[in-house]
Short mmCIF file of N, CA, C and O in Angstrom, two decimals:
data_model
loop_
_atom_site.label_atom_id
_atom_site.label_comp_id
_atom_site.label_asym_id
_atom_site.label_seq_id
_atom_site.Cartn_x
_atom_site.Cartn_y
_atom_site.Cartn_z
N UNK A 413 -2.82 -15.90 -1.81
CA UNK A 413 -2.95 -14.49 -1.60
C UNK A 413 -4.07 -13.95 -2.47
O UNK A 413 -4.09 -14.09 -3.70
N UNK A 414 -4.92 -13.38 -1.84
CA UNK A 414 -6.08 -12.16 -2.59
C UNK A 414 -6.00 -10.77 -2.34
O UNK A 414 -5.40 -10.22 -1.42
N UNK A 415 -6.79 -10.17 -3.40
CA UNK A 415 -7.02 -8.63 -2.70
C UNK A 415 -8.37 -8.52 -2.85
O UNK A 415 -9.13 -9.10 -3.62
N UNK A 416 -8.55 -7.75 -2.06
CA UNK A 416 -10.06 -7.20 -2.23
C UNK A 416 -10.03 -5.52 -1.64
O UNK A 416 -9.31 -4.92 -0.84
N UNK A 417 -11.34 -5.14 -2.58
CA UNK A 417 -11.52 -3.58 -1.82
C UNK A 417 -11.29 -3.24 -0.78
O UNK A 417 -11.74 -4.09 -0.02
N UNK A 418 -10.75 -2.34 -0.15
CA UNK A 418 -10.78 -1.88 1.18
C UNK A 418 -12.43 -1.28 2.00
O UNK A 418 -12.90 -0.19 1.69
N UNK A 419 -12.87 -1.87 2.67
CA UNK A 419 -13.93 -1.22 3.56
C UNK A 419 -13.83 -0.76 4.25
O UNK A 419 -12.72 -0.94 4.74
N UNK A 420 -14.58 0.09 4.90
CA UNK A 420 -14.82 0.95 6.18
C UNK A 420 -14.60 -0.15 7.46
O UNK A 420 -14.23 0.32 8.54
N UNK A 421 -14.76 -1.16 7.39
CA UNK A 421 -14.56 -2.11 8.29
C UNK A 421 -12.78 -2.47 8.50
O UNK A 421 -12.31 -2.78 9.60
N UNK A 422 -11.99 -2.38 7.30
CA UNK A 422 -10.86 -2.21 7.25
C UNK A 422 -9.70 -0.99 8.25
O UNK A 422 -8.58 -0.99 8.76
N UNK A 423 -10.85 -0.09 8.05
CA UNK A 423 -9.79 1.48 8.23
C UNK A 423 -9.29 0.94 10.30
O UNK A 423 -8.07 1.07 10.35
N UNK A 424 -9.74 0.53 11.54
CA UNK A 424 -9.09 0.46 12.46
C UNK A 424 -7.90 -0.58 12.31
O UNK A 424 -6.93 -0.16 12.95
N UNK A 425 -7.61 -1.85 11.65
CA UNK A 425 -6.75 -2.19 11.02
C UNK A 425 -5.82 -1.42 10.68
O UNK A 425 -4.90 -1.13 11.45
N UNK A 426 -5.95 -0.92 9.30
CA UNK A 426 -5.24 0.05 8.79
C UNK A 426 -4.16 0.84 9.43
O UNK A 426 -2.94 0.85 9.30
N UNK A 427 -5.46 1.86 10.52
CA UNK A 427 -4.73 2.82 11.23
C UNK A 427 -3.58 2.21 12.35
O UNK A 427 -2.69 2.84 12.92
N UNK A 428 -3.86 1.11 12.43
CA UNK A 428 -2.70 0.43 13.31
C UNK A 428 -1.49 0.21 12.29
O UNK A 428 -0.34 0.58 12.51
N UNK A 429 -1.83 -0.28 11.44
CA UNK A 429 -0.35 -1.02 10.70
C UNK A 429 -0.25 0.29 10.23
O UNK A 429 0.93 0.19 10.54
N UNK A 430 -0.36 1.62 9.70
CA UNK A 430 -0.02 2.57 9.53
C UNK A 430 0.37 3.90 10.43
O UNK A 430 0.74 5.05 10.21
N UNK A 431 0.05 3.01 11.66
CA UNK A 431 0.55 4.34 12.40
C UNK A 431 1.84 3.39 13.34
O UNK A 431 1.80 3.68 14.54
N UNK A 432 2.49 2.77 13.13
CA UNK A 432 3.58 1.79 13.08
C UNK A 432 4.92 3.02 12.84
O UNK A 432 4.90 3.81 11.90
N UNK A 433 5.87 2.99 13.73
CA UNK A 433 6.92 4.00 12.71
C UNK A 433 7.32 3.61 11.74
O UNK A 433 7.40 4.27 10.70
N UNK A 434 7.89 1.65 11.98
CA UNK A 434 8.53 0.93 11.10
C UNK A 434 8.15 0.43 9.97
O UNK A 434 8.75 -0.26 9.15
N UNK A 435 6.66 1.02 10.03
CA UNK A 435 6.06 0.84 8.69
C UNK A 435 5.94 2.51 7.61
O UNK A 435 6.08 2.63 6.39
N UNK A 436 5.63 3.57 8.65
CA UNK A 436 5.13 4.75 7.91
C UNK A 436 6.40 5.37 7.87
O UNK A 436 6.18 6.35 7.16
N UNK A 437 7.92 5.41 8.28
CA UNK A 437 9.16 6.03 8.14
C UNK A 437 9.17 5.82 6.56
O UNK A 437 9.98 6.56 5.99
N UNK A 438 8.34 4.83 5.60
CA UNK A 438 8.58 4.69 4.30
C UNK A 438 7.68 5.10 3.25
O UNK A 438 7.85 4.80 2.07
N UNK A 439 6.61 5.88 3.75
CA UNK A 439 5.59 6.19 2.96
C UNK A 439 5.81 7.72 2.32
O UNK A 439 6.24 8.45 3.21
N UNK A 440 5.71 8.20 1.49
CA UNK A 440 5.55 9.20 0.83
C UNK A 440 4.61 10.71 1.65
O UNK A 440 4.89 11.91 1.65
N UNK A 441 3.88 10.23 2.04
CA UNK A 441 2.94 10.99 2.86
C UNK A 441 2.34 11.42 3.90
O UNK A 441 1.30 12.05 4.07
N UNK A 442 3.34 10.88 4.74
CA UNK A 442 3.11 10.35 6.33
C UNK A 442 4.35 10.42 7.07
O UNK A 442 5.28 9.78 6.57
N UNK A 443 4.59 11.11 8.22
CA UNK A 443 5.63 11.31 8.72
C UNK A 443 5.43 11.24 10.30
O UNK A 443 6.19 11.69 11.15
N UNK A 444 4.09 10.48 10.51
CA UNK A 444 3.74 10.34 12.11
C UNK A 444 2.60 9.46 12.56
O UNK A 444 2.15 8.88 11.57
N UNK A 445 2.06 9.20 13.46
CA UNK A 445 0.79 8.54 13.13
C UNK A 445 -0.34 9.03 13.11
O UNK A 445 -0.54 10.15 13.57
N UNK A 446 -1.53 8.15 12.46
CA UNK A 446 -2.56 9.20 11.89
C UNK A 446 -3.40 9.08 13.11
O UNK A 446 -3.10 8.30 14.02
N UNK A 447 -4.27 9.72 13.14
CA UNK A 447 -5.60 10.45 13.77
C UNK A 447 -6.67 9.73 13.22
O UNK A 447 -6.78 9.68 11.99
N UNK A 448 -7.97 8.81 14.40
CA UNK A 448 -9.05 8.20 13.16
C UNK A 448 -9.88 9.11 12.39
O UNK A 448 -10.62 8.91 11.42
N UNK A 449 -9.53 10.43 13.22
CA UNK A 449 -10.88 10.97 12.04
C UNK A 449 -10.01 11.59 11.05
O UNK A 449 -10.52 11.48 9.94
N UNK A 450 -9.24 12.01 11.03
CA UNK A 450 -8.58 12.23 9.73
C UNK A 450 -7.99 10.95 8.82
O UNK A 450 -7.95 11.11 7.60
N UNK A 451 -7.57 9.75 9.38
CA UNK A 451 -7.92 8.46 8.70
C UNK A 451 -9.35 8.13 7.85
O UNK A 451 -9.27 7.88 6.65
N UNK A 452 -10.42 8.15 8.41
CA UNK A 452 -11.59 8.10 8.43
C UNK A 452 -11.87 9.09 6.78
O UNK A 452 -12.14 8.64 5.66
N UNK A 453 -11.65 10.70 7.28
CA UNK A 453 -11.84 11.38 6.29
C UNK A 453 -11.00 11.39 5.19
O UNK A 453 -11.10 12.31 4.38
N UNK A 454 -10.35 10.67 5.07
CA UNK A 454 -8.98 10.34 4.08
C UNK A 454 -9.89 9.08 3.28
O UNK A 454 -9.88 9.07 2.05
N UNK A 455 -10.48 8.30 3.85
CA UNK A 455 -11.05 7.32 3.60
C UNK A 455 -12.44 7.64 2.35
O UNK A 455 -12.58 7.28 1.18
N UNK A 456 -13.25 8.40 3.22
CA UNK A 456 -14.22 8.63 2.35
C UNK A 456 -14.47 9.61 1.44
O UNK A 456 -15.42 9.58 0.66
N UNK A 457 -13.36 10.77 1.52
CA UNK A 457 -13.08 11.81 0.47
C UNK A 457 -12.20 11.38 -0.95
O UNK A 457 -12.10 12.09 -1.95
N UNK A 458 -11.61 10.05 -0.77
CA UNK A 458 -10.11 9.65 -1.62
C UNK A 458 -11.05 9.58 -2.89
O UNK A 458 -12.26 9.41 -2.88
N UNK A 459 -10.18 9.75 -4.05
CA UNK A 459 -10.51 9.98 -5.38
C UNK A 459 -11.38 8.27 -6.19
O UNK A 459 -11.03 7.10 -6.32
N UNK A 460 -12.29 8.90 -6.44
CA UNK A 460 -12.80 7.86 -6.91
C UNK A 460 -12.30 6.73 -8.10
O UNK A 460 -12.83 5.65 -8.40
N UNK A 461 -11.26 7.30 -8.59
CA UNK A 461 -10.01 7.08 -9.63
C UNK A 461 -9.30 5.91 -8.51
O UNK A 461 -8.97 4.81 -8.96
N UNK A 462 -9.19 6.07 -7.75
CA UNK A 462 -8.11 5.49 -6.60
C UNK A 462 -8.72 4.14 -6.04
O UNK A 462 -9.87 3.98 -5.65
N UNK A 463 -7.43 2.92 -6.11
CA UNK A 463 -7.45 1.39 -5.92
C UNK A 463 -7.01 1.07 -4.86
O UNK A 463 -5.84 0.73 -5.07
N UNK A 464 -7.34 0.94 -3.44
CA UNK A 464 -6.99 -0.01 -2.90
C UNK A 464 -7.55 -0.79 -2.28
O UNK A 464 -8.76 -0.73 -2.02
N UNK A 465 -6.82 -1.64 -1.94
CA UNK A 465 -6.99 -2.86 -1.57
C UNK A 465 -6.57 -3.75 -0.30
O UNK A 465 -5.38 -3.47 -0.44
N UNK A 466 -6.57 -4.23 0.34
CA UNK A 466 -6.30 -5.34 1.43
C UNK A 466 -5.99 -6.87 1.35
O UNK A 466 -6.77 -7.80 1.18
N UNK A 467 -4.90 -6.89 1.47
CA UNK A 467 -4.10 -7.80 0.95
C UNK A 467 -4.56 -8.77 2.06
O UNK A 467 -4.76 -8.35 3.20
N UNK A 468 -4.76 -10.28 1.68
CA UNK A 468 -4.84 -11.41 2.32
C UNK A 468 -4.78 -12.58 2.02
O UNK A 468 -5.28 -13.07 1.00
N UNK A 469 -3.87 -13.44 3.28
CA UNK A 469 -3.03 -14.30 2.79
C UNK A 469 -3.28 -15.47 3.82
O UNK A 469 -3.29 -15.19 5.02
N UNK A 470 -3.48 -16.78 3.40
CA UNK A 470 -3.98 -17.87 4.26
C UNK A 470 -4.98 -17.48 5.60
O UNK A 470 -4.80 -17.80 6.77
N UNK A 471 -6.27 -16.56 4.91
CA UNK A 471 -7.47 -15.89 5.70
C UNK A 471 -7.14 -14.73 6.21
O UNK A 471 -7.83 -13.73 6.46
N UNK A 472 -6.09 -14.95 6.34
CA UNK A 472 -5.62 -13.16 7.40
C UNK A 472 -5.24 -12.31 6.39
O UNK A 472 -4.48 -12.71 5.51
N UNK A 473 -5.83 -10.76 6.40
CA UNK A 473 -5.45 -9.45 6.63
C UNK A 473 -4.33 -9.30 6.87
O UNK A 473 -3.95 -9.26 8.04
N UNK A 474 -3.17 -9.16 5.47
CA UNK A 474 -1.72 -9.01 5.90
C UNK A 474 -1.12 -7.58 5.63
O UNK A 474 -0.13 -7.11 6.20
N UNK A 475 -2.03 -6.87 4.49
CA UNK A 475 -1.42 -5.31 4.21
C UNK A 475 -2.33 -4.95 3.11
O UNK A 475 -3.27 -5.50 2.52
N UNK A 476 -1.79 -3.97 3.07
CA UNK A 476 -2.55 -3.16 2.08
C UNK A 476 -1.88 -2.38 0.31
O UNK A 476 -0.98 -1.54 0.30
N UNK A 477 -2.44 -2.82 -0.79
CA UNK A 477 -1.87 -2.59 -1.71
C UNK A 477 -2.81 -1.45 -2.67
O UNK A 477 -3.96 -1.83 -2.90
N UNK A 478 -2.44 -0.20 -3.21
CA UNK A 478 -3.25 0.49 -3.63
C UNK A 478 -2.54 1.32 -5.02
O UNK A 478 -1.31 1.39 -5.01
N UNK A 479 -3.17 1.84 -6.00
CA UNK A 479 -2.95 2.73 -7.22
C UNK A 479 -3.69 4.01 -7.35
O UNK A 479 -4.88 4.06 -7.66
N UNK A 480 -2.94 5.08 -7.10
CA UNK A 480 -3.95 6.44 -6.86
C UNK A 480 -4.55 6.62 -8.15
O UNK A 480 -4.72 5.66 -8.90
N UNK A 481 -4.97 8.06 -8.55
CA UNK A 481 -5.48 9.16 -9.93
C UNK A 481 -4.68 9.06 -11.15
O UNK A 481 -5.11 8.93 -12.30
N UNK A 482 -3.01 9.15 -10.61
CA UNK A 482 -2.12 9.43 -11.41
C UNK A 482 -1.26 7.99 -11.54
O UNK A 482 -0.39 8.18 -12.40
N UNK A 483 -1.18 6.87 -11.09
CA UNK A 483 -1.14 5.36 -11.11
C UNK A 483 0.79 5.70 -10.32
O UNK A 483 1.95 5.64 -10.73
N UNK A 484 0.21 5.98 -9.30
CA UNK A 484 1.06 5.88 -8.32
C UNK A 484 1.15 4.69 -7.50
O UNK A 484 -0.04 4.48 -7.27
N UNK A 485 1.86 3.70 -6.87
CA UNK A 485 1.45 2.53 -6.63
C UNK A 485 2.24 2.73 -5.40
O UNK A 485 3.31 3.32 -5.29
N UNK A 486 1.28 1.95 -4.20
CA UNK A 486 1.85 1.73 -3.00
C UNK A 486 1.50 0.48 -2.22
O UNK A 486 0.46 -0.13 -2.44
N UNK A 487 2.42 0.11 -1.29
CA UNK A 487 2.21 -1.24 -0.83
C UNK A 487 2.85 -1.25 0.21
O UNK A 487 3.97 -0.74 0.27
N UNK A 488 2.07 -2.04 1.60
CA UNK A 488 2.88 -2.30 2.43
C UNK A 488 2.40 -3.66 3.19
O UNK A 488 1.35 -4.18 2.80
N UNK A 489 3.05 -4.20 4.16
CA UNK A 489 2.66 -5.61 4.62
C UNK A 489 2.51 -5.23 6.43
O UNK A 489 3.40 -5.52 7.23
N UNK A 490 1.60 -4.76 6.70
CA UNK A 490 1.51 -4.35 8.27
C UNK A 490 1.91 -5.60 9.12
O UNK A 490 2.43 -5.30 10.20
N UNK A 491 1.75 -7.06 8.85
CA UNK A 491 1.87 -7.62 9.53
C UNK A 491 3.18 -8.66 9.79
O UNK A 491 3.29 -9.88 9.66
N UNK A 492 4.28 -7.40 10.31
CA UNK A 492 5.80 -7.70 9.92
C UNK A 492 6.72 -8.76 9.66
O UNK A 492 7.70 -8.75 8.92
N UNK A 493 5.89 -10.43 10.96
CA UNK A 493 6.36 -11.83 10.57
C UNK A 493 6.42 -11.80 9.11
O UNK A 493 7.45 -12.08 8.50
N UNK A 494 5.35 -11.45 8.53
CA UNK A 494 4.85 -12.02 7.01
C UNK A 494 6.42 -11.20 5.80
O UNK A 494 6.71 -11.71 4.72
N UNK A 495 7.12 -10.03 6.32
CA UNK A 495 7.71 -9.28 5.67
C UNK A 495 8.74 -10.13 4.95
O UNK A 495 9.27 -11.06 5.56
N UNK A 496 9.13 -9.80 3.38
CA UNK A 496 9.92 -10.87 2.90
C UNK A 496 9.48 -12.17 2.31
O UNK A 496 10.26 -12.61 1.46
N UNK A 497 8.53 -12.80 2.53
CA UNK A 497 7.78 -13.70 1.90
C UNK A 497 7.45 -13.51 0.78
O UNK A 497 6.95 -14.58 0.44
N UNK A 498 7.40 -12.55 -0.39
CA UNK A 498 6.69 -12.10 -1.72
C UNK A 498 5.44 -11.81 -1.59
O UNK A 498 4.74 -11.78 -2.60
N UNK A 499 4.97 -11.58 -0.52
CA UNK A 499 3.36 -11.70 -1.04
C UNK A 499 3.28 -9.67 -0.92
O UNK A 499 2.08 -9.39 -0.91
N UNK A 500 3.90 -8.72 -0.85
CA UNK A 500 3.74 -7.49 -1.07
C UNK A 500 4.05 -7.48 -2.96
O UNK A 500 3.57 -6.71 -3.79
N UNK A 501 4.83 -8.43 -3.12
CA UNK A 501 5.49 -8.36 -4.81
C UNK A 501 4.38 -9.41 -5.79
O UNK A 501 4.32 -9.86 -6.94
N UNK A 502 3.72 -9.43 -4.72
CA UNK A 502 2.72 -10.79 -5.52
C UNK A 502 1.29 -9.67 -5.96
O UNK A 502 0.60 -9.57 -6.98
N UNK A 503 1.30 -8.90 -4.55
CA UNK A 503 0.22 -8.22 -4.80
C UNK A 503 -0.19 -6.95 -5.53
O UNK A 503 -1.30 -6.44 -5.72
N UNK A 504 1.13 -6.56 -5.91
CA UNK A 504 1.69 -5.40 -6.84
C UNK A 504 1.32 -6.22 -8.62
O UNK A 504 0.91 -5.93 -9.75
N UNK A 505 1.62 -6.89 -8.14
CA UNK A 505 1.43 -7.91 -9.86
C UNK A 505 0.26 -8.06 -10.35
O UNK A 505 -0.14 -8.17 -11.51
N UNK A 506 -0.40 -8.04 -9.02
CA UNK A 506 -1.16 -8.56 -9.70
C UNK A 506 -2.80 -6.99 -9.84
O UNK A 506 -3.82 -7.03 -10.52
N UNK A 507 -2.59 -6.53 -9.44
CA UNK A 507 -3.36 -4.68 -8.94
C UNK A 507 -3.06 -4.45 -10.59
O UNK A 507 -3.90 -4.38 -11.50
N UNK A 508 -1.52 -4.35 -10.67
CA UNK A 508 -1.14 -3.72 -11.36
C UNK A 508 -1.60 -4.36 -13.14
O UNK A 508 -1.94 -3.67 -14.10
N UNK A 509 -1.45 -5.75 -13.08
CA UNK A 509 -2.43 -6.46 -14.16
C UNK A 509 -3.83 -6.57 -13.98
O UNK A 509 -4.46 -7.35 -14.69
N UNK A 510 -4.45 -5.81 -13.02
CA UNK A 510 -6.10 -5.46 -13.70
C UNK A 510 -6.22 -4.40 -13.80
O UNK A 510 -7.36 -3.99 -13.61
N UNK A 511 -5.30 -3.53 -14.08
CA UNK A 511 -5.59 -2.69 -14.45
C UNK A 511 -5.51 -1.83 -15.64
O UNK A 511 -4.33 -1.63 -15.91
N UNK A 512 -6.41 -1.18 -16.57
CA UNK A 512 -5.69 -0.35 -17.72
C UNK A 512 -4.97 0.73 -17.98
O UNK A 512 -5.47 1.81 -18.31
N UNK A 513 -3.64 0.50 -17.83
CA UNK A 513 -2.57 1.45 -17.89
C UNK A 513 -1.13 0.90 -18.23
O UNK A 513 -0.67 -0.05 -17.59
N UNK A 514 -0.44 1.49 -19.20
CA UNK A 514 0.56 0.97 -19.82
C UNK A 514 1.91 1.60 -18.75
O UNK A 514 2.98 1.00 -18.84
N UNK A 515 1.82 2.73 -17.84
CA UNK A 515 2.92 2.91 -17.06
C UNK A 515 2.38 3.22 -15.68
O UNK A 515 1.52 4.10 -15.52
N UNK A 516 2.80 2.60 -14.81
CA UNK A 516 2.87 2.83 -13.35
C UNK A 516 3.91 3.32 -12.93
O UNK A 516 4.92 3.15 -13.61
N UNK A 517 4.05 4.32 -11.28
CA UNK A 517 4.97 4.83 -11.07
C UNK A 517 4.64 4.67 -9.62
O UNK A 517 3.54 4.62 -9.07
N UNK A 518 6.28 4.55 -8.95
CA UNK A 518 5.95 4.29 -7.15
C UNK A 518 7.61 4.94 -7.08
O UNK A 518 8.68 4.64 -7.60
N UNK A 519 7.03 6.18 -5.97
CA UNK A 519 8.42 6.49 -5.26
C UNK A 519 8.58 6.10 -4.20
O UNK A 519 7.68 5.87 -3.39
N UNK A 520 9.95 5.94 -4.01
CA UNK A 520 10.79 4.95 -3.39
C UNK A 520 11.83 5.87 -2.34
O UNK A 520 12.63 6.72 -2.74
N UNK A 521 11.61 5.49 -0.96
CA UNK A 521 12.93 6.46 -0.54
C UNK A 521 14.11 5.39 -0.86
O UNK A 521 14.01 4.18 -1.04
N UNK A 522 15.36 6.30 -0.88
CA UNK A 522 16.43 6.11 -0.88
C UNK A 522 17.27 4.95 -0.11
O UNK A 522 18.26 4.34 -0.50
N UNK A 523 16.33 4.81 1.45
CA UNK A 523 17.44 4.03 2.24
C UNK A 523 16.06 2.51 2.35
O UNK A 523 15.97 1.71 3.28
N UNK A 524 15.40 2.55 1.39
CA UNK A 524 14.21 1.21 1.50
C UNK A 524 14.80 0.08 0.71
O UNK A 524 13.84 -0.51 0.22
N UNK A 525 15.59 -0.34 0.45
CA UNK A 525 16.14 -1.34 -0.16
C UNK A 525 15.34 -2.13 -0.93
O UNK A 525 15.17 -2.27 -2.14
N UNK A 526 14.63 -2.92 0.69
CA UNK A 526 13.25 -3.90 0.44
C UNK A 526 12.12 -3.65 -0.84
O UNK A 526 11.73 -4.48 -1.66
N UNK A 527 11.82 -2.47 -0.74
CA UNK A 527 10.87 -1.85 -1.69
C UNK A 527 11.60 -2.21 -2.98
O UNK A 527 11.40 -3.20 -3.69
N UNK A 528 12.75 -0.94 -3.21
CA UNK A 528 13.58 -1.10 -4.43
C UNK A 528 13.79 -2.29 -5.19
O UNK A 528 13.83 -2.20 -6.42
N UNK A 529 13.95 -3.53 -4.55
CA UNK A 529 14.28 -4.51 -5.27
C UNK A 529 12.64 -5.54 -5.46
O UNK A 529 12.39 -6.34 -6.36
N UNK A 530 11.60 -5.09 -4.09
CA UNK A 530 10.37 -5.27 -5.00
C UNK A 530 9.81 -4.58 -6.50
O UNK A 530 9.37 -5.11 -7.52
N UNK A 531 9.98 -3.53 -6.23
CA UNK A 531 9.32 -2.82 -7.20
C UNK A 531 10.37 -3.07 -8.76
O UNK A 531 10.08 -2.62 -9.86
N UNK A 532 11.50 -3.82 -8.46
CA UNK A 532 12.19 -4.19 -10.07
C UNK A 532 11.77 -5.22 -10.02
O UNK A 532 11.73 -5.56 -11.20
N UNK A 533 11.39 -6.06 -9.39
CA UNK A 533 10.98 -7.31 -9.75
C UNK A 533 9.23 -7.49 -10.76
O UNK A 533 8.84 -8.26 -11.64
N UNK A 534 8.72 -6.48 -10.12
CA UNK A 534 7.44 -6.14 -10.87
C UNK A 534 7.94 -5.18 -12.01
O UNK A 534 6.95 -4.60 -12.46
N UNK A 535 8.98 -4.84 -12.60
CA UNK A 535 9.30 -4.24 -13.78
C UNK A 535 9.84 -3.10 -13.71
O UNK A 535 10.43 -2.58 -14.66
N UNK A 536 9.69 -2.51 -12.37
CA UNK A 536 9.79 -1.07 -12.62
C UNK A 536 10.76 -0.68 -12.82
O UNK A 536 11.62 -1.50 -12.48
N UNK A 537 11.32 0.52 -13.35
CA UNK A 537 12.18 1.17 -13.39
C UNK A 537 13.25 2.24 -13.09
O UNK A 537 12.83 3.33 -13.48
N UNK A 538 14.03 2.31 -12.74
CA UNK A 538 14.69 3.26 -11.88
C UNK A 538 14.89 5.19 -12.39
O UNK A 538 15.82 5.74 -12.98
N UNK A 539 14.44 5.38 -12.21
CA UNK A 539 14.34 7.12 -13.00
C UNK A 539 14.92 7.85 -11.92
O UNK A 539 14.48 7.73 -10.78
N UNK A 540 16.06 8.73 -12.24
CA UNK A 540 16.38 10.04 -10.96
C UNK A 540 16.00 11.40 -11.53
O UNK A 540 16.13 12.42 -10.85
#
């Protein structure tokens, strides 16, 4: 598994595995599917502070792992066979160790299980 920057060559990708219900019913920010030009402009306006990345795993493009302004951390695996394998918990580990910051934070809905028990495995902690 690698990551690398996300490109402009990335974003029709993207907008597929993110405009997925069974993927975006879990995102923080998204409650439908996106639009390319507002994908697009999401793309090239995002804070220059802000990490993500494109997760890939035996050559293929499997998801996308990213750290905003405020080291908010998000992750998902668009390409659903792959779901469960570790490589979303592999790629959190490893974002999250190049980077300089002593606390990260990722909200979590309530009924994501999957997430929840990724995100303790990378350390995190449970806060209400």
């Amino acid at each position: 598994m690698t990551l690398r920057p996300v490109r402009l060559g990335d974003l029709e990708l993207m907008l597929a595995w993110r405009s997925d219900p069974e993927i975006y019913r879990h995102f923080r920010e998204q409650d439908g599917p996106l639009e390319w030009k507002n994908h697009v402009e999401w793309f090239v306006n995002r804070s220059p502070d802000r990490q993500d990345h494109i997760i890939e795993y035996n050559g293929r493009h499997v998801g996308s792992v990213n750290i905003d302004e405020e080291d908010h951390v998000g992750v998902y695996i668009g390409e659903k066979s792959l779901c469960g394998e570790g490589i979303a918990t592999r790629a959190v580990q490893e974002l999250c160790g190049k980077l300089d910051s002593d606390e990260f934070y990722a909200e979590i809905h309530t009924d994501n299980e999957s997430s929840q028990r990724l995100f303790e495995k990378c350390g995190f902690k449970l806060l209400c």
